[in-house]
Amino acid sequence: MMNTIHFLGRFHPLLLHLPIGFVLLAFVMELWRRWRRREGWEKPIRFALFLSMLSAIVAAALGYCLSLEGGYEAALLGRHQWAGFAAAALAVAAWRLRSNQRWAFPILTLNVVVITLAGHFGGMLTHGKQYLLEYAPAGISRILGSESRETLPAVGKLDSAVVYSAFIHPILERKCAGCHNPDKAKGRLLLQEAATLMKGGEHGSPIQPGKPWESLLVSRIILPETTEGHMPPQGLPQVSSEELALLQWWIAAGADTAVTASQVEIPEAILAILETKVNNAWRILARQATPPSARTLRMLQQAGIPVGPIAQESPLVEARLSYDTALTTQKLRMLRKIAPQLVSLDLSHTNAAGDMLDVLSSLPNLIELNLSHTAASDASLHSLRKARHLESLNLYGTAVTDAGLEQLKALPGLKKLYTWQSQATPAGIEALQRARPELEIWNGWERDTTFRQVQLKAPVISAEKELFEDSVAVALELNFGQVDIRYTLDGSEPDSSSLSYSGPIVLTKTTRLRTRAYKELWTPSEIADKQFVRVRYRPQAVALAKAPDERYSGRRGRVLYDFKKGTERFSDGEWAGWQGENVQATFDLGRVVPVSSVTVGALEDTGAWIFFPRGIAVWGSTDGKGWQPATTAGYPETEKQYSARTRNFTESFSPIEARYVKVEVKGQLHNPAWHPNPGGPSWVFLDEILVE
């Protein structure tokens, strides 16, 4: 009986929006009728009221069934239930008393208020009390008496930081506490405090110190998103690969809630992640800023100001005006429109000088400023007195003297200063160094260091798809002026003599495209790399020697030939995973055809114990009995921690005639020695095995 009640209760989230919609529809139609004094609206309003009554009664009944599952904070649940029952009663009254001129509209108005409160209380039950205001600006949160959960952890110095409170608790708070808090204790598990975390819930403690893969916390996170039991539930913000790596490392290190970073061994890969969590200007401003509007960015770009976000989904922006010798004061003043978000400005090799640089005083959030080879002077530096976040200042080849350096002592955040070929004397530089011993001052020609702040970004490889049947057009994009983009199509490393990009590249065969950006006096960009695979044959079926892990079955192996690339999330349902073993798949092409290459699509996420293949072997057969070796290849072991990434491994060979193609993918099998959990059974994740 209770199972039936619970089953019916699960329909409450499906239907709860119907009464809200119908009540609001009736209310809006009634307002419109009264304002415009229109006739003929009575029947539609009555019909909307009837539907709101019916759906409100059903939603309230199903909500009661759902509440019997438990796991909800009693007081808040009570408010939600009574508001829901009241909304249903008012819906009945609004329909029954529609003809009463005195009470019809007041009852309908009251129902709008009550059903809104019921919805708000329900949202608090399912998402936590802070859900509505979680990302609200600080001013709005203060007015409403709430504090956003997106506050910076108090991490000033890494060594003294308590690992749990500084790095682990924020992950649980952001990604887990919405369902495991005093208001909604799913599974009777509370994750807001260390004590309740270690105590656990109805399934025991989610933490097994020293055993991350046996810990329920980790095992639930790594389940495919579409699997029941995956946490956080599908549709909510998911745990990133870096966050998962931190959780696994902390549990493997003993899950001590009081240990500091200096008291525990930190692998290099984990250290790199932790250092990004320490408070700095970039993080502070990113939390405070709101992204500039697309209209504003477009207007600046049309005015000849190359501007864009510093990283994907970041609200902070950078402007690169280098080598623009026709700058005007009016053009620079346009930067004020993005002053709250502008953190990086490059004016090198421009005609910026004198009063033009006064605009710097209205850009208080600059973190990086490049004035090299401009007419910047001591007077120009006076405009930086408000730049309390400024960390890097390039004065190479300017007229700045010792008097200008004296002004820089007042910049609290300055970390790097470049003064080569300026008018500053060795004595002036030495005096500044004594006053600011932590400041790195570069006063000589060391290209790898002096210009490391101005390395070009890698071009973005843009195409409609990576798997194609006939041809695909590929564009190389870089939001930066006068840049020379070079590329190769044979997998070799591009240099300044490689093919020069001038427009979309049309590919008609499997190709590994690599590209790099060049610009005079700039450090070349990193190499961007992407492989495009031509799909020539579509297998009729695939036979696996060993089935993938049931948690990552990839629709029983069909993801290996469905021609849909998986994302960088191993739990997205588009990957098949095997743990601690090699993979052997035999493809039936349906007929004998010439075969000359095989491409294996793989995922690597070292924090989740997932590694690229160590080798591939291919055989062909016309009858599925006698097998002809086609090729074998080996790949080096991954030598350090990487965030999630994908890669296509293509092996070409002399053409063979085959209907059946057998592919063996050799996995890493065990985590390498450098891994936070060396020797543990590693995974190999595959999405596509393509035959050409």
Coordinates of C-alpha atoms in Angstrom, one line a residue, residues 278-587:
V278 CA 43.5 30.7 -2.5
N279 CA 42.0 34.2 -2.5
N280 CA 43.4 36.5 -5.1
A281 CA 42.3 39.5 -7.1
W282 CA 41.0 37.3 -9.9
R283 CA 38.7 35.3 -7.7
I284 CA 37.5 38.3 -5.6
L285 CA 36.5 40.3 -8.7
A286 CA 35.0 37.3 -10.5
R287 CA 32.7 36.8 -7.5
Q288 CA 31.7 40.5 -7.3
A289 CA 31.3 41.3 -11.0
T290 CA 28.4 40.7 -13.3
P291 CA 29.1 40.0 -17.0
P292 CA 28.9 43.0 -19.3
S293 CA 26.0 42.9 -21.8
A294 CA 26.6 41.4 -25.2
R295 CA 25.4 44.7 -26.6
T296 CA 28.2 46.6 -24.8
L297 CA 30.9 44.2 -26.0
R298 CA 29.6 44.3 -29.5
M299 CA 29.6 48.1 -29.5
L300 CA 33.2 48.2 -28.2
Q301 CA 34.3 45.7 -30.8
Q302 CA 32.6 47.7 -33.6
A303 CA 34.6 50.7 -32.4
G304 CA 37.8 48.8 -32.9
I305 CA 38.5 47.7 -29.3
P306 CA 39.2 43.9 -29.2
V307 CA 37.5 42.9 -26.0
G308 CA 36.3 39.6 -24.6
P309 CA 36.1 37.4 -21.5
I310 CA 39.3 36.2 -20.0
A311 CA 37.9 32.7 -19.8
Q312 CA 34.8 30.8 -20.7
E313 CA 31.8 31.8 -18.5
S314 CA 33.9 34.4 -16.6
P315 CA 32.4 37.8 -16.0
L316 CA 35.8 39.4 -16.2
V317 CA 37.1 40.8 -19.6
E318 CA 40.3 41.9 -21.2
A319 CA 41.0 44.5 -23.9
R320 CA 43.9 44.2 -26.3
L321 CA 44.8 47.4 -28.1
S322 CA 48.5 46.8 -28.8
Y323 CA 49.9 48.3 -32.0
D324 CA 46.9 50.6 -32.4
T325 CA 48.7 53.9 -33.3
A326 CA 45.5 55.8 -33.9
L327 CA 44.1 55.7 -30.4
T328 CA 42.1 58.7 -29.3
T329 CA 41.0 59.9 -25.8
Q330 CA 37.4 59.2 -26.8
K331 CA 38.2 55.6 -27.8
L332 CA 39.9 54.9 -24.5
R333 CA 37.1 56.5 -22.5
M334 CA 34.8 53.9 -24.0
L335 CA 36.5 51.4 -21.7
R336 CA 34.6 53.0 -18.8
K337 CA 31.6 51.1 -19.9
I338 CA 33.2 47.9 -18.8
A339 CA 35.2 49.3 -15.9
P340 CA 33.8 46.9 -13.3
Q341 CA 34.7 43.9 -15.4
L342 CA 38.0 45.0 -17.1
V343 CA 40.9 43.3 -15.4
S344 CA 43.5 43.1 -18.2
L345 CA 44.5 46.0 -20.6
D346 CA 47.2 45.9 -23.2
L347 CA 48.2 49.3 -24.6
S348 CA 51.7 48.3 -25.7
H349 CA 53.2 49.8 -28.9
T350 CA 50.3 52.4 -29.1
N351 CA 50.3 56.2 -29.2
A352 CA 48.8 56.3 -25.7
A353 CA 50.3 59.2 -23.8
G354 CA 49.6 62.2 -21.6
D355 CA 46.0 63.0 -20.9
M356 CA 44.9 59.9 -22.8
L357 CA 46.1 57.8 -20.0
D358 CA 44.0 59.6 -17.4
V359 CA 41.3 57.1 -18.2
L360 CA 43.3 54.6 -16.1
S361 CA 42.0 56.4 -13.0
S362 CA 38.5 55.2 -13.9
L363 CA 39.5 51.6 -14.3
P364 CA 40.0 50.5 -10.7
N365 CA 39.8 46.8 -11.2
L366 CA 42.8 46.3 -13.5
I367 CA 45.0 43.4 -12.5
E368 CA 47.3 43.4 -15.6
L369 CA 48.4 46.5 -17.4
N370 CA 50.9 46.6 -20.3
L371 CA 52.2 50.1 -21.2
S372 CA 55.4 48.9 -22.9
H373 CA 56.7 51.0 -25.7
T374 CA 54.3 53.9 -25.0
A375 CA 54.9 57.5 -24.0
A376 CA 53.8 56.6 -20.4
S377 CA 55.5 58.9 -17.9
D378 CA 55.7 59.5 -14.1
A379 CA 52.5 61.6 -14.4
S380 CA 50.7 58.7 -16.1
L381 CA 51.4 56.5 -13.1
H382 CA 49.5 58.9 -10.9
S383 CA 46.4 57.6 -12.6
L384 CA 47.0 54.2 -11.1
R385 CA 46.6 55.4 -7.5
K386 CA 43.1 53.7 -7.3
A387 CA 44.3 50.4 -8.8
R388 CA 44.4 48.4 -5.6
H389 CA 44.1 45.1 -7.5
L390 CA 46.9 45.8 -9.9
E391 CA 49.4 42.8 -9.8
S392 CA 51.3 43.1 -13.1
L393 CA 52.6 46.3 -14.6
N394 CA 54.8 46.4 -17.8
L395 CA 56.8 49.7 -18.2
Y396 CA 59.3 48.3 -20.7
G397 CA 60.6 51.0 -23.0
T398 CA 58.8 53.9 -21.3
A399 CA 59.9 57.3 -19.9
V400 CA 59.1 56.3 -16.3
T401 CA 61.9 57.5 -13.9
D402 CA 62.7 56.8 -10.3
A403 CA 60.0 59.3 -9.3
G404 CA 57.5 57.1 -11.0
L405 CA 58.7 54.0 -9.2
E406 CA 58.3 55.9 -5.9
Q407 CA 54.5 56.1 -6.6
L408 CA 54.3 52.3 -7.1
K409 CA 55.1 51.7 -3.5
A410 CA 51.5 52.7 -2.7
L411 CA 50.0 49.9 -4.9
P412 CA 49.3 47.1 -2.3
G413 CA 48.7 44.3 -4.8
L414 CA 51.6 44.8 -7.2
K415 CA 53.6 41.5 -7.6
K416 CA 55.4 41.9 -11.0
L417 CA 57.0 44.9 -12.5
Y418 CA 58.9 45.1 -15.8
T419 CA 61.2 48.1 -16.2
W420 CA 63.8 47.2 -18.8
Q421 CA 64.8 50.1 -21.1
S422 CA 62.8 52.6 -19.0
Q423 CA 64.4 55.8 -17.5
A424 CA 64.5 54.2 -14.0
T425 CA 68.0 53.9 -12.6
P426 CA 69.5 50.9 -10.8
A427 CA 69.5 52.9 -7.6
G428 CA 65.8 53.7 -8.0
I429 CA 65.0 50.1 -8.7
E430 CA 67.0 48.9 -5.7
A431 CA 65.2 51.4 -3.5
L432 CA 61.8 50.1 -4.6
Q433 CA 63.0 46.5 -4.0
R434 CA 64.1 47.3 -0.5
A435 CA 60.7 48.9 0.2
R436 CA 58.8 46.1 -1.4
P437 CA 61.0 42.9 -1.0
E438 CA 58.2 40.6 -2.2
L439 CA 57.9 42.5 -5.5
E440 CA 59.4 40.7 -8.6
I441 CA 61.2 43.3 -10.7
W442 CA 62.4 42.4 -14.2
N443 CA 65.0 44.8 -15.5
G444 CA 66.8 42.7 -18.2
W445 CA 66.1 41.0 -21.4
E446 CA 64.7 37.5 -20.5
R447 CA 62.2 36.8 -23.2
D448 CA 60.7 33.7 -21.4
T449 CA 59.9 35.7 -18.3
T450 CA 59.6 39.3 -19.4
F451 CA 56.9 38.5 -21.9
R452 CA 55.2 35.6 -20.2
Q453 CA 52.3 37.9 -19.3
V454 CA 51.7 38.6 -23.0
Q455 CA 51.7 35.1 -24.5
L456 CA 49.1 34.8 -27.2
K457 CA 46.0 32.7 -26.6
A458 CA 45.6 29.6 -28.8
P459 CA 43.2 29.8 -31.7
V460 CA 39.8 28.2 -31.2
I461 CA 39.1 25.4 -33.6
S462 CA 35.4 25.7 -34.5
A463 CA 33.4 23.2 -36.6
E464 CA 29.9 21.9 -36.7
K465 CA 31.0 18.4 -35.9
E466 CA 34.0 16.2 -35.4
L467 CA 32.6 13.2 -37.1
F468 CA 31.6 13.7 -40.7
E469 CA 30.6 11.6 -43.7
D470 CA 31.6 13.7 -46.8
S471 CA 33.3 16.9 -45.7
V472 CA 33.4 19.4 -42.9
A473 CA 34.4 23.1 -42.8
V474 CA 36.7 24.2 -40.0
A475 CA 37.3 27.7 -38.8
L476 CA 40.2 29.0 -36.7
E477 CA 39.1 31.9 -34.5
L478 CA 41.1 34.3 -32.3
N479 CA 39.6 37.5 -31.0
F480 CA 42.9 39.5 -31.5
G481 CA 44.1 41.8 -34.2
Q482 CA 47.0 41.3 -36.6
V483 CA 47.7 37.7 -35.5
D484 CA 49.3 35.2 -37.8
I485 CA 47.5 31.8 -37.4
R486 CA 49.5 28.8 -38.6
Y487 CA 48.3 25.2 -38.8
T488 CA 49.2 21.7 -40.0
L489 CA 47.0 18.9 -41.2
D490 CA 49.4 16.0 -40.8
G491 CA 49.6 16.0 -37.0
S492 CA 53.0 17.7 -36.9
E493 CA 53.7 20.6 -34.6
P494 CA 52.9 24.0 -36.3
D495 CA 55.6 26.7 -36.5
S496 CA 55.9 30.1 -38.2
S497 CA 56.5 28.4 -41.6
S498 CA 53.4 26.2 -41.5
L499 CA 50.3 26.8 -43.5
S500 CA 48.8 30.3 -43.0
Y501 CA 45.2 30.5 -42.1
S502 CA 43.1 32.8 -44.4
G503 CA 39.6 31.2 -44.3
P504 CA 37.6 28.1 -43.5
I505 CA 39.5 24.8 -44.1
V506 CA 37.5 22.1 -45.8
L507 CA 38.4 18.5 -44.7
T508 CA 37.5 15.5 -46.7
K509 CA 39.4 12.8 -44.8
T510 CA 40.3 11.9 -41.3
T511 CA 42.7 14.7 -40.2
R512 CA 44.5 15.8 -37.1
L513 CA 44.5 19.6 -37.2
R514 CA 47.0 21.5 -35.0
T515 CA 47.3 25.3 -34.9
R516 CA 49.2 28.1 -33.1
A517 CA 49.1 31.9 -33.2
Y518 CA 52.1 34.1 -33.8
K519 CA 52.7 37.8 -33.5
E520 CA 55.9 39.9 -33.5
L521 CA 57.4 40.5 -30.0
W522 CA 54.8 38.1 -28.5
T523 CA 55.3 34.6 -27.2
P524 CA 53.6 32.2 -29.5
S525 CA 50.4 30.6 -28.2
E526 CA 50.1 27.1 -27.0
I527 CA 49.0 24.6 -29.6
A528 CA 45.3 23.9 -30.1
D529 CA 44.7 20.4 -31.4
K530 CA 41.6 18.6 -32.6
Q531 CA 41.1 15.5 -34.7
F532 CA 38.3 15.2 -37.3
V533 CA 37.2 11.7 -38.4
R534 CA 35.5 10.8 -41.6
V535 CA 32.8 8.1 -41.0
R536 CA 33.1 5.8 -44.0
Y537 CA 31.5 2.6 -42.8
R538 CA 28.6 2.1 -40.4
P539 CA 28.8 -1.2 -38.5
Q540 CA 25.8 -3.4 -38.4
A541 CA 26.6 -4.8 -34.9
V542 CA 29.4 -5.0 -32.3
A543 CA 30.4 -8.0 -30.2
L544 CA 32.2 -7.3 -26.9
A545 CA 34.6 -9.8 -25.4
K546 CA 33.7 -8.3 -22.0
A547 CA 30.7 -6.1 -21.2
P548 CA 31.5 -2.7 -19.8
D549 CA 30.8 -1.9 -16.2
E550 CA 27.1 -1.9 -15.6
R551 CA 27.3 1.7 -14.2
Y552 CA 28.9 2.9 -17.5
S553 CA 27.4 0.4 -20.0
G554 CA 27.1 3.0 -22.8
R555 CA 23.7 1.5 -23.7
R556 CA 25.3 -1.9 -23.8
G557 CA 28.1 -0.8 -26.0
R558 CA 26.0 0.9 -28.6
V559 CA 27.8 4.2 -27.9
L560 CA 30.9 2.6 -29.7
Y561 CA 29.2 3.0 -33.1
D562 CA 26.3 5.6 -32.7
F563 CA 28.4 8.4 -34.1
K564 CA 27.7 10.7 -31.2
K565 CA 30.7 12.2 -29.4
G566 CA 30.7 12.1 -25.6
T567 CA 31.3 15.2 -23.6
E568 CA 34.1 15.6 -21.1
R569 CA 31.8 14.2 -18.3
F570 CA 32.3 10.5 -18.0
S571 CA 28.9 10.1 -16.5
D572 CA 26.9 11.7 -19.3
G573 CA 25.7 8.3 -20.6
E574 CA 27.7 8.6 -23.9
W575 CA 30.7 6.6 -22.6
A576 CA 31.3 2.9 -22.0
G577 CA 33.8 2.2 -19.2
W578 CA 35.9 -0.8 -18.2
Q579 CA 37.9 -0.9 -15.0
G580 CA 41.2 -2.8 -14.6
E581 CA 40.9 -4.6 -18.0
N582 CA 41.5 -4.3 -21.7
V583 CA 38.7 -3.9 -24.2
Q584 CA 38.1 -6.1 -27.3
A585 CA 35.3 -5.3 -29.7
T586 CA 34.5 -7.0 -33.0
F587 CA 32.5 -5.0 -35.6

